[in-house]
mmCIF file of C-alpha atoms in Angstrom:
data_model
loop_
_atom_site.group_PDB
_atom_site.id
_atom_site.type_symbol
_atom_site.label_atom_id
_atom_site.label_comp_id
_atom_site.label_asym_id
_atom_site.label_seq_id
_atom_site.Cartn_x
_atom_site.Cartn_y
_atom_site.Cartn_z
ATOM 1 C CA MET A 294 183.689 127.403 75.540
ATOM 2 C CA ARG A 295 186.799 125.205 75.216
ATOM 3 C CA ILE A 296 184.734 122.148 74.271
ATOM 4 C CA ILE A 297 182.655 124.173 71.807
ATOM 5 C CA GLU A 298 185.851 125.336 70.112
ATOM 6 C CA GLU A 299 187.161 121.746 70.016
ATOM 7 C CA VAL A 300 184.130 120.572 68.053
ATOM 8 C CA MET A 301 184.067 123.649 65.789
ATOM 9 C CA PRO A 302 187.643 123.999 64.481
ATOM 10 C CA LEU A 303 186.507 125.963 61.411
ATOM 11 C CA ASN A 304 187.695 129.496 60.745
ATOM 12 C CA TYR A 305 184.690 131.541 61.881
ATOM 13 C CA ASN A 306 184.729 135.270 62.659
ATOM 14 C CA ASN A 307 181.351 135.967 64.258
ATOM 15 C CA ILE A 308 180.729 136.145 67.995
ATOM 16 C CA PHE A 309 179.916 132.476 68.114
ATOM 17 C CA TYR A 310 178.597 132.264 71.668
ATOM 18 C CA LYS A 311 176.102 135.090 70.992
ATOM 19 C CA ASP A 312 174.782 133.732 67.672
ATOM 20 C CA THR A 313 172.554 131.009 69.107
ATOM 21 C CA ILE A 314 169.102 129.522 68.906
ATOM 22 C CA ASP A 315 167.326 127.071 71.170
ATOM 23 C CA VAL A 316 165.996 123.891 69.598
ATOM 24 C CA ALA A 317 163.176 122.542 71.730
ATOM 25 C CA GLU A 318 163.004 119.213 69.866
ATOM 26 C CA LEU A 319 166.575 118.432 70.917
ATOM 27 C CA SER A 320 166.497 120.339 74.231
ATOM 28 C CA ALA A 321 169.721 121.973 73.079
ATOM 29 C CA THR A 322 171.258 125.294 72.188
ATOM 30 C CA VAL A 323 172.698 125.651 68.708
ATOM 31 C CA TYR A 324 175.780 127.853 68.299
ATOM 32 C CA ARG A 325 176.147 129.146 64.734
ATOM 33 C CA ALA A 326 179.582 129.643 63.177
ATOM 34 C CA ARG A 327 179.816 132.159 60.357
ATOM 35 C CA ARG A 328 182.651 133.647 58.337
ATOM 36 C CA ASP A 329 181.884 137.070 56.871
ATOM 37 C CA LYS A 330 178.160 136.374 57.457
ATOM 38 C CA GLU A 331 178.364 133.085 55.499
ATOM 39 C CA SER A 332 177.126 130.035 57.433
ATOM 40 C CA ILE A 333 179.882 127.466 57.936
ATOM 41 C CA GLY A 334 178.815 125.244 60.831
ATOM 42 C CA LEU A 335 176.859 124.601 64.007
ATOM 43 C CA VAL A 336 177.496 123.230 67.462
ATOM 44 C CA PHE A 337 174.633 121.460 69.238
ATOM 45 C CA MET A 338 174.956 121.463 73.025
ATOM 46 C CA PRO A 339 173.988 119.731 75.143
ATOM 47 C CA ILE A 340 172.760 116.759 73.214
ATOM 48 C CA VAL A 341 171.673 114.170 75.741
ATOM 49 C CA ALA A 342 172.539 110.517 75.231
ATOM 50 C CA THR A 343 171.436 107.671 77.467
ATOM 51 C CA GLY A 344 174.223 105.817 79.221
ATOM 52 C CA TYR A 345 174.345 102.938 81.667
ATOM 53 C CA ASN A 346 174.495 105.335 84.637
ATOM 54 C CA GLY A 347 172.185 108.038 83.312
ATOM 55 C CA LYS A 348 172.494 111.012 81.009
ATOM 56 C CA ILE A 349 175.579 111.734 78.935
ATOM 57 C CA ASN A 350 175.814 115.337 77.707
ATOM 58 C CA LEU A 351 177.491 115.882 74.340
ATOM 59 C CA ALA A 352 178.725 118.784 72.231
ATOM 60 C CA ILE A 353 178.373 117.994 68.522
ATOM 61 C CA GLY A 354 179.917 120.090 65.738
ATOM 62 C CA VAL A 355 178.624 119.881 62.165
ATOM 63 C CA ASN A 356 179.928 121.824 59.163
ATOM 64 C CA TYR A 357 177.575 123.350 56.586
ATOM 65 C CA GLU A 358 177.789 120.254 54.361
ATOM 66 C CA GLY A 359 176.626 118.018 57.233
ATOM 67 C CA VAL A 360 180.005 116.517 58.131
ATOM 68 C CA LEU A 361 180.883 116.105 61.812
ATOM 69 C CA THR A 362 183.676 118.433 62.891
ATOM 70 C CA GLY A 363 183.842 116.901 66.340
ATOM 71 C CA VAL A 364 181.970 115.223 69.165
ATOM 72 C CA ARG A 365 182.948 115.630 72.814
ATOM 73 C CA ILE A 366 181.582 114.494 76.134
ATOM 74 C CA VAL A 367 180.596 117.469 78.288
ATOM 75 C CA GLU A 368 179.399 115.425 81.262
ATOM 76 C CA GLN A 369 179.052 111.720 82.018
ATOM 77 C CA HIS A 370 178.751 109.449 85.029
ATOM 78 C CA GLU A 371 179.686 106.119 83.467
ATOM 79 C CA THR A 372 181.564 103.395 85.315
ATOM 80 C CA SER A 373 185.283 104.081 85.638
ATOM 81 C CA GLY A 374 187.321 101.764 83.452
ATOM 82 C CA LEU A 375 184.285 100.623 81.452
ATOM 83 C CA GLY A 376 181.679 103.043 80.122
ATOM 84 C CA ASP A 377 183.822 106.088 80.782
ATOM 85 C CA GLY A 378 185.912 105.045 77.758
ATOM 86 C CA ILE A 379 183.497 107.161 75.709
ATOM 87 C CA ASP A 380 185.059 110.248 77.296
ATOM 88 C CA GLN A 381 187.847 112.000 75.375
ATOM 89 C CA ASN A 382 189.771 112.303 78.652
ATOM 90 C CA ASN A 383 189.931 108.510 78.958
ATOM 91 C CA SER A 384 190.333 107.225 75.384
ATOM 92 C CA ASP A 385 190.248 108.258 71.726
ATOM 93 C CA TRP A 386 186.960 106.417 71.102
ATOM 94 C CA ILE A 387 184.959 109.621 70.555
ATOM 95 C CA LEU A 388 187.329 110.730 67.765
ATOM 96 C CA ASP A 389 185.914 108.032 65.474
ATOM 97 C CA PHE A 390 183.004 110.400 64.755
ATOM 98 C CA ASP A 391 185.282 113.031 63.171
ATOM 99 C CA LYS A 392 184.566 113.605 59.464
ATOM 100 C CA ARG A 393 181.606 111.227 59.384
ATOM 101 C CA SER A 394 178.320 112.230 57.793
ATOM 102 C CA LEU A 395 175.065 110.664 56.679
ATOM 103 C CA SER A 396 176.447 110.497 53.148
ATOM 104 C CA ASN A 397 179.788 108.826 53.938
ATOM 105 C CA THR A 398 178.586 106.411 56.642
ATOM 106 C CA GLN A 399 175.938 103.836 55.810
ATOM 107 C CA THR A 400 172.871 103.715 58.048
ATOM 108 C CA LYS A 401 173.755 100.243 59.376
ATOM 109 C CA ALA A 402 177.260 101.487 60.297
ATOM 110 C CA TRP A 403 175.816 103.846 62.965
ATOM 111 C CA ALA A 404 176.037 101.104 65.578
ATOM 112 C CA VAL A 405 178.590 99.308 67.722
ATOM 113 C CA MET A 406 180.511 96.444 66.123
ATOM 114 C CA ARG A 407 178.599 93.930 68.228
ATOM 115 C CA ASP A 408 175.457 95.120 66.387
ATOM 116 C CA GLY A 409 177.135 95.090 62.960
ATOM 117 C CA GLY A 410 178.243 98.734 62.970
ATOM 118 C CA ASP A 411 181.522 100.618 62.650
ATOM 119 C CA PHE A 412 182.047 101.720 66.257
ATOM 120 C CA ASP A 413 183.979 99.850 68.954
ATOM 121 C CA ASN A 414 181.610 98.701 71.700
ATOM 122 C CA LEU A 415 184.180 99.263 74.478
ATOM 123 C CA SER A 416 184.471 95.810 76.004
ATOM 124 C CA GLY A 417 181.962 95.384 78.810
ATOM 125 C CA ALA A 418 180.274 98.724 78.194
ATOM 126 C CA THR A 419 178.054 98.480 75.132
ATOM 127 C CA ILE A 420 175.193 100.603 76.534
ATOM 128 C CA SER A 421 177.220 103.833 76.753
ATOM 129 C CA PRO A 422 178.596 103.707 73.184
ATOM 130 C CA ARG A 423 175.162 102.779 71.829
ATOM 131 C CA GLY A 424 173.647 105.806 73.523
ATOM 132 C CA VAL A 425 176.283 108.190 72.175
ATOM 133 C CA ILE A 426 176.094 106.773 68.635
ATOM 134 C CA ASN A 427 172.299 107.062 68.619
ATOM 135 C CA ALA A 428 172.409 110.665 69.860
ATOM 136 C CA VAL A 429 174.979 111.689 67.229
ATOM 137 C CA LYS A 430 172.998 110.035 64.426
ATOM 138 C CA LEU A 431 169.765 111.652 65.644
ATOM 139 C CA THR A 432 171.491 115.051 65.602
ATOM 140 C CA LEU A 433 172.746 114.526 62.046
ATOM 141 C CA ASP A 434 169.261 113.463 60.950
ATOM 142 C CA TYR A 435 167.817 116.610 62.533
ATOM 143 C CA TYR A 436 170.485 118.742 60.849
ATOM 144 C CA ALA A 437 169.745 117.211 57.438
ATOM 145 C CA THR A 438 166.041 117.957 57.817
ATOM 146 C CA TYR A 439 166.263 121.471 59.265
ATOM 147 C CA ARG A 440 169.602 122.827 58.025
ATOM 148 C CA THR A 441 168.206 125.944 56.367
ATOM 149 C CA ALA A 442 166.086 126.910 59.359
ATOM 150 C CA LEU A 443 168.974 126.365 61.781
ATOM 151 C CA TYR A 444 171.070 129.046 60.076
ATOM 152 C CA GLN A 445 168.355 131.732 59.818
#
């Protein structure tokens, strides 16, 4: 619950952990944040990214307008000192997603710098950041397409 609250810092007043739906296409649970029955945001968890050493599980918060409220690593097995730099416990890299959206970040920017994007590739560990970036972008694309249905 701590990680879910980190990625959903909005002022909600529903019983967040009970207001959920399962999204088979993403193999994730969606936690819906509401204030006085008004939809204000969602948390997708776990969103699975592909890392160098296997799956990376993410929690992704998105406000109603489609802006990221936070992304956190829930579980990862990346190489210590290299790929594990994606983890909020090891660096601030993951915080670069905060306040990004499909409308304020160009499509080509959703990539590591080595590929012409906005995100640091974490020297020596490009596979892990690529996987996380792709999973976050995929989640935002899904949100943009199915926003109304996700809140019903």
